[in-house]
DNA sequence: CTTGGTAGG
DNA sequence: CCTATCAAG
């Protein structure tokens, strides 16, 4: 069982042919061994998303998605080779959940697994946008506590927009007061992991900087590997014990950059 | 003395290299025999315009321009191989001219010639935008009457956004109620020509449809030559008598399309 | 279909 | 620097 997660930074741009060598997301989808793929920042409504992914759907992929409330913003989805047997939109427990309409949280069951695709707000230190990010963090943590109480194995994938430790951001010193590496955000992740979730990429690469999963388009950030590791798969411990490999597909991304993020791919035996 | 006029549809886009074969406006500028070039729809302020045209200025071209009041809209300019000895912005006679700030009218003297670069509003039938277009038409006609009373030879170049006769629009039947081919607009041009101005391209091509100078980007308008002749050079009669050639540079535009308009180029002996 | 502005990343 | 939106042409 292989699970991938990637922030596509606009599904319509991601599926576009960019050059003869770089034909975008669809060739990657054709060749990936993944069984489940979590997508974030589709920046499209359900109809536009299905249209962009039409070739994949024709190939038999199943699709679930959570529409953004604002056009051209957010949007998350899950692609699965096996049927999707349950979907839940929003981290909250009821329809008046403030985030249910934001296109930031989608949870599905497929086979024996529960998979969530989550897109955290960017935030902005010292502003209301950071307050909203923290409300979203609290809502997701509450839902993840519920998931732990369930019987099913679960993995929560996404763009968390938080670097956890100094290993996770190349320029961590310059970012100590920036949204994405604030002490409160880092502590929140530490606390979340203490409840029983496992950051499976970090467990397999405990001491190395990165592997980064996002590089700014600006300047030569990608060439210099001046990146951030902000895309995580958090698995419950029983599932995490089954991890056989966990990597960021940077090599592929190097040749074929159709997003500013790279896929984070984990094989569970 | 060769005068060209072209609506560049955004100077910053026009100077961009579009492909190995199509390097944009600058190579055309390198090879054109024109002595004076009127530009419309630069969609840039004076500083952005000078930056986009920096290679031409380094080659010795002189530049005058009229800033648009709204960012990214309108904007007219004149490039001249010889020095520009007088500049006037706006068709009106005083600073409270409503159009002086709109980046639609620039008049210069160079050598013995007065040259104006004018960008008429698009208009929209039955709306306030048409009323404004007609106010601009009246202001330009008034200024052109003044020009005729002057001693100097003068040519008023630009994107008039009006097709004069059925020869000037391929699909004239479908456009009889559309801004750009309204009876009032056509009559205004007829009246203007009756005051002593000469549409020099039409005089040299009296009976042929076109030659069109604008084609919509939509569909296959350009390939089908489904165009409009809306870019004119109007010369006073004495100057018009010196015309030796007048053409639309469609052949060049075919290979190298860096605007939806093509240059209208006239040689005066 | 293309331009430039703007918000957001 | 890239992805969207939008108004305008």
Tab-separated table of C-alpha atoms in Angstrom, chain A:
chain	number	residue	atom	x	y	z
A	1	UNK	CA	0.000	0.000	0.000
A	2	UNK	CA	1.708	3.153	-1.266
A	3	UNK	CA	0.462	6.607	-0.307
A	4	UNK	CA	1.607	9.866	-1.929
A	5	UNK	CA	0.825	13.437	-1.002
A	6	UNK	CA	1.494	16.536	-3.052
A	7	UNK	CA	0.470	20.162	-3.109
A	8	UNK	CA	-0.171	20.683	-6.829
A	9	UNK	CA	-0.371	24.505	-6.682
A	10	UNK	CA	-3.327	24.670	-9.095
A	11	UNK	CA	-4.489	21.448	-10.749
A	12	UNK	CA	-5.252	23.197	-14.034
A	13	UNK	CA	-1.695	24.498	-14.317
A	14	UNK	CA	-0.273	21.174	-13.078
A	15	UNK	CA	-1.891	19.123	-15.848
A	16	UNK	CA	-0.763	21.519	-18.580
A	17	UNK	CA	1.991	20.416	-20.935
A	18	UNK	CA	4.902	22.663	-20.109
A	19	UNK	CA	7.525	21.456	-22.593
A	20	UNK	CA	8.284	18.321	-24.612
A	21	UNK	CA	10.183	16.896	-21.628
A	22	UNK	CA	7.800	18.146	-18.965
A	23	UNK	CA	4.242	17.134	-19.703
A	24	UNK	CA	3.003	17.927	-16.205
A	25	UNK	CA	1.259	15.873	-13.538
A	26	UNK	CA	-0.520	13.351	-15.763
A	27	UNK	CA	2.568	11.383	-16.901
A	28	UNK	CA	3.659	11.186	-13.253
A	29	UNK	CA	0.233	9.797	-12.412
A	30	UNK	CA	0.592	7.236	-15.216
A	31	UNK	CA	3.804	5.850	-13.775
A	32	UNK	CA	3.519	6.302	-10.013
A	33	UNK	CA	3.157	3.070	-8.018
A	34	UNK	CA	0.968	4.894	-5.476
A	35	UNK	CA	-2.410	3.407	-4.540
A	36	UNK	CA	-3.674	6.562	-2.877
A	37	UNK	CA	-2.701	10.150	-3.705
A	38	UNK	CA	-3.602	13.141	-1.572
A	39	UNK	CA	-3.755	16.443	-3.452
A	40	UNK	CA	-3.742	19.913	-1.937
A	41	UNK	CA	-4.240	23.385	-3.415
A	42	UNK	CA	-6.180	22.170	-6.422
A	43	UNK	CA	-7.499	25.755	-6.726
A	44	UNK	CA	-10.506	24.449	-8.624
A	45	UNK	CA	-14.093	23.504	-7.925
A	46	UNK	CA	-15.205	19.872	-8.152
A	47	UNK	CA	-16.197	20.184	-11.795
A	48	UNK	CA	-12.935	21.821	-12.886
A	49	UNK	CA	-10.999	19.233	-10.894
A	50	UNK	CA	-12.775	16.305	-12.552
A	51	UNK	CA	-12.158	17.887	-15.940
A	52	UNK	CA	-8.441	18.354	-15.262
A	53	UNK	CA	-8.161	14.751	-14.013
A	54	UNK	CA	-10.406	13.232	-16.713
A	55	UNK	CA	-7.620	11.057	-18.187
A	56	UNK	CA	-6.899	9.631	-14.721
A	57	UNK	CA	-10.580	8.931	-14.085
A	58	UNK	CA	-10.747	7.168	-17.451
A	59	UNK	CA	-7.831	5.048	-16.238
A	60	UNK	CA	-9.934	3.894	-13.275
A	61	UNK	CA	-8.813	6.208	-10.469
A	62	UNK	CA	-11.513	7.073	-7.942
A	63	UNK	CA	-11.769	10.710	-6.903
A	64	UNK	CA	-13.104	12.522	-3.864
A	65	UNK	CA	-12.715	16.241	-3.356
A	66	UNK	CA	-13.539	19.155	-1.098
A	67	UNK	CA	-14.482	22.369	-2.911
A	68	UNK	CA	-12.988	25.687	-1.824
A	69	UNK	CA	-15.367	28.414	-0.639
A	70	UNK	CA	-13.419	31.031	-2.615
A	71	UNK	CA	-12.831	30.549	-6.338
A	72	UNK	CA	-9.257	29.704	-7.249
A	73	UNK	CA	-8.106	29.081	-3.659
A	74	UNK	CA	-7.377	26.003	-1.544
A	75	UNK	CA	-9.134	22.779	-2.561
A	76	UNK	CA	-8.095	19.253	-1.518
A	77	UNK	CA	-8.746	15.827	-3.049
A	78	UNK	CA	-7.912	12.146	-2.828
A	79	UNK	CA	-7.267	9.832	-5.765
A	80	UNK	CA	-7.532	6.119	-5.060
A	81	UNK	CA	-7.086	3.013	-7.168
A	82	UNK	CA	-9.563	1.186	-4.916
A	83	UNK	CA	-13.091	2.438	-4.318
A	84	UNK	CA	-13.674	5.154	-1.735
A	85	UNK	CA	-16.224	3.898	0.784
A	86	UNK	CA	-16.666	6.999	2.980
A	87	UNK	CA	-15.892	10.689	2.642
A	88	UNK	CA	-15.924	13.440	5.218
A	89	UNK	CA	-15.363	17.117	4.489
A	90	UNK	CA	-14.046	19.439	7.164
A	91	UNK	CA	-12.287	18.627	10.425
A	92	UNK	CA	-15.258	19.624	12.595
A	93	UNK	CA	-18.055	17.409	13.775
A	94	UNK	CA	-21.006	19.308	12.353
A	95	UNK	CA	-22.105	21.275	9.342
A	96	UNK	CA	-21.492	24.644	10.955
A	97	UNK	CA	-17.803	23.779	11.248
A	98	UNK	CA	-16.217	27.027	10.040
A	99	UNK	CA	-13.695	25.106	7.909
A	100	UNK	CA	-16.030	22.613	6.214
A	101	UNK	CA	-16.434	24.953	3.247
A	102	UNK	CA	-12.801	26.048	2.981
A	103	UNK	CA	-11.533	23.132	0.884
A	104	UNK	CA	-8.824	22.314	3.427
A	105	UNK	CA	-9.803	18.962	4.970
A	106	UNK	CA	-10.991	15.790	3.244
A	107	UNK	CA	-11.030	12.384	4.888
A	108	UNK	CA	-11.862	9.136	3.125
A	109	UNK	CA	-11.934	5.415	3.780
A	110	UNK	CA	-10.552	3.045	1.175
A	111	UNK	CA	-9.998	-0.616	1.971
A	112	UNK	CA	-8.819	-0.897	5.582
A	113	UNK	CA	-7.319	2.579	5.633
A	114	UNK	CA	-8.521	6.034	6.589
A	115	UNK	CA	-6.687	8.754	4.643
A	116	UNK	CA	-6.962	12.497	5.124
A	117	UNK	CA	-5.762	15.207	2.704
A	118	UNK	CA	-5.224	18.462	4.557
A	119	UNK	CA	-4.106	21.919	3.467
A	120	UNK	CA	-3.186	24.156	6.397
A	121	UNK	CA	-3.413	27.948	6.069
A	122	UNK	CA	-0.157	29.755	5.361
A	123	UNK	CA	-0.697	32.095	8.299
A	124	UNK	CA	1.020	35.408	8.929
A	125	UNK	CA	2.740	36.156	12.228
A	126	UNK	CA	0.991	38.664	14.489
A	127	UNK	CA	-2.140	38.922	12.345
A	128	UNK	CA	-5.676	37.554	12.237
A	129	UNK	CA	-4.501	35.134	9.575
A	130	UNK	CA	-2.308	33.454	12.202
A	131	UNK	CA	-5.240	33.299	14.614
A	132	UNK	CA	-7.280	31.535	11.917
A	133	UNK	CA	-4.409	29.135	11.219
A	134	UNK	CA	-4.297	28.235	14.911
A	135	UNK	CA	-8.059	27.653	14.974
A	136	UNK	CA	-7.609	25.277	12.032
A	137	UNK	CA	-4.708	23.546	13.788
A	138	UNK	CA	-6.901	23.008	16.857
A	139	UNK	CA	-9.755	21.651	14.751
A	140	UNK	CA	-7.471	19.178	12.972
A	141	UNK	CA	-5.844	18.063	16.243
A	142	UNK	CA	-9.282	17.397	17.700
A	143	UNK	CA	-10.271	15.319	14.691
A	144	UNK	CA	-6.976	13.416	14.791
A	145	UNK	CA	-7.640	12.516	18.430
A	146	UNK	CA	-10.941	11.027	17.294
A	147	UNK	CA	-9.164	9.097	14.536
A	148	UNK	CA	-6.800	7.574	17.125
A	149	UNK	CA	-9.797	6.354	19.129
A	150	UNK	CA	-11.132	4.534	16.049
A	151	UNK	CA	-10.106	0.985	15.220
A	152	UNK	CA	-8.905	1.766	11.684
A	153	UNK	CA	-5.362	2.535	10.629
A	154	UNK	CA	-5.117	6.135	9.523
A	155	UNK	CA	-2.672	8.472	7.802
A	156	UNK	CA	-3.090	12.232	7.714
A	157	UNK	CA	-1.311	13.675	4.675
A	158	UNK	CA	-0.892	17.191	3.533
A	159	UNK	CA	0.778	20.521	3.360
A	160	UNK	CA	1.008	21.437	7.034
A	161	UNK	CA	2.681	24.791	6.364
A	162	UNK	CA	4.798	24.189	9.481
A	163	UNK	CA	8.425	23.173	9.702
A	164	UNK	CA	8.881	21.114	12.837
A	165	UNK	CA	12.583	21.278	13.707
A	166	UNK	CA	15.719	23.035	12.535
A	167	UNK	CA	16.298	20.061	10.243
A	168	UNK	CA	13.146	20.928	8.324
A	169	UNK	CA	14.059	24.366	6.952
A	170	UNK	CA	17.351	25.176	5.243
A	171	UNK	CA	17.217	28.828	6.323
A	172	UNK	CA	15.694	28.112	9.740
A	173	UNK	CA	17.538	30.949	11.475
A	174	UNK	CA	16.066	33.593	9.202
A	175	UNK	CA	12.579	32.162	9.694
A	176	UNK	CA	12.316	31.998	13.481
A	177	UNK	CA	9.725	34.780	13.551
A	178	UNK	CA	7.961	33.818	10.332
A	179	UNK	CA	4.694	31.952	9.982
A	180	UNK	CA	5.553	28.320	9.318
A	181	UNK	CA	8.361	28.143	11.880
A	182	UNK	CA	6.938	29.956	14.907
A	183	UNK	CA	7.597	28.394	18.334
A	184	UNK	CA	3.862	27.898	18.902
A	185	UNK	CA	3.470	26.051	15.605
A	186	UNK	CA	6.483	23.839	16.240
A	187	UNK	CA	5.282	23.034	19.774
A	188	UNK	CA	1.844	22.179	18.438
A	189	UNK	CA	3.411	19.584	16.104
A	190	UNK	CA	5.528	18.211	18.964
A	191	UNK	CA	2.407	17.848	21.103
A	192	UNK	CA	0.496	16.209	18.249
A	193	UNK	CA	3.269	13.642	17.731
A	194	UNK	CA	3.264	12.948	21.479
A	195	UNK	CA	-0.376	11.829	21.243
A	196	UNK	CA	0.668	8.829	19.121
A	197	UNK	CA	1.111	10.075	15.568
A	198	UNK	CA	4.347	9.326	13.695
A	199	UNK	CA	6.041	11.591	11.144
A	200	UNK	CA	7.074	8.667	8.989
A	201	UNK	CA	9.566	10.427	6.701
A	202	UNK	CA	11.442	11.863	9.689
A	203	UNK	CA	11.519	8.493	11.447
A	204	UNK	CA	13.327	6.991	8.468
A	205	UNK	CA	15.650	10.000	8.102
A	206	UNK	CA	16.184	11.056	11.719
A	207	UNK	CA	19.345	13.139	11.465
A	208	UNK	CA	19.572	14.607	7.969
A	209	UNK	CA	18.459	18.087	6.971
A	210	UNK	CA	15.270	17.799	4.944
A	211	UNK	CA	14.370	16.001	2.803
A	212	UNK	CA	12.670	19.241	1.766
A	213	UNK	CA	9.337	19.096	-0.013
A	214	UNK	CA	8.822	22.741	-0.997
A	215	UNK	CA	11.026	25.339	-2.671
A	216	UNK	CA	10.013	28.919	-3.454
A	217	UNK	CA	9.759	29.719	-7.164
A	218	UNK	CA	11.763	32.855	-6.444
A	219	UNK	CA	15.470	33.015	-7.187
A	220	UNK	CA	17.447	29.797	-7.258
A	221	UNK	CA	15.829	28.241	-4.180
A	222	UNK	CA	15.260	24.903	-5.918
A	223	UNK	CA	18.716	24.642	-7.497
A	224	UNK	CA	20.302	25.434	-4.122
A	225	UNK	CA	17.909	23.049	-2.346
A	226	UNK	CA	16.988	25.964	-0.085
A	227	UNK	CA	13.706	24.283	0.799
A	228	UNK	CA	11.247	23.540	3.547
A	229	UNK	CA	9.932	20.178	4.721
A	230	UNK	CA	6.292	21.090	5.348
A	231	UNK	CA	4.522	18.179	3.629
A	232	UNK	CA	4.097	15.284	6.023
A	233	UNK	CA	2.408	11.937	6.363
A	234	UNK	CA	1.409	11.326	9.983
A	235	UNK	CA	0.428	7.719	10.619
A	236	UNK	CA	-0.918	6.056	13.771
A	237	UNK	CA	1.796	3.965	15.397
A	238	UNK	CA	0.506	0.580	14.253
A	239	UNK	CA	0.504	1.754	10.643
A	240	UNK	CA	3.844	3.521	11.056
A	241	UNK	CA	5.390	0.234	12.142
A	242	UNK	CA	4.591	-1.066	8.665
A	243	UNK	CA	6.552	1.630	6.808
A	244	UNK	CA	9.143	0.156	4.457
A	245	UNK	CA	10.176	3.299	2.587
A	246	UNK	CA	9.464	7.000	2.799
A	247	UNK	CA	10.906	9.616	0.471
A	248	UNK	CA	10.432	12.942	-1.231
A	249	UNK	CA	10.407	12.600	-5.009
A	250	UNK	CA	12.914	15.394	-5.531
A	251	UNK	CA	14.874	13.628	-8.279
A	252	UNK	CA	11.726	13.317	-10.342
A	253	UNK	CA	10.799	16.859	-9.402
A	254	UNK	CA	14.175	18.072	-10.636
A	255	UNK	CA	13.503	16.973	-14.176
A	256	UNK	CA	9.776	17.570	-14.085
A	257	UNK	CA	8.771	20.513	-11.995
A	258	UNK	CA	5.048	21.011	-12.354
A	259	UNK	CA	4.568	22.300	-8.788
A	260	UNK	CA	6.632	24.155	-6.204
A	261	UNK	CA	6.129	21.111	-3.949
A	262	UNK	CA	7.406	17.562	-4.559
A	263	UNK	CA	5.438	14.378	-3.819
A	264	UNK	CA	6.033	12.704	-0.445
A	265	UNK	CA	5.628	8.982	-1.016
A	266	UNK	CA	5.458	6.245	1.625
A	267	UNK	CA	5.158	2.493	1.240
A	268	UNK	CA	3.331	0.617	3.997
A	269	UNK	CA	3.765	-3.176	3.843
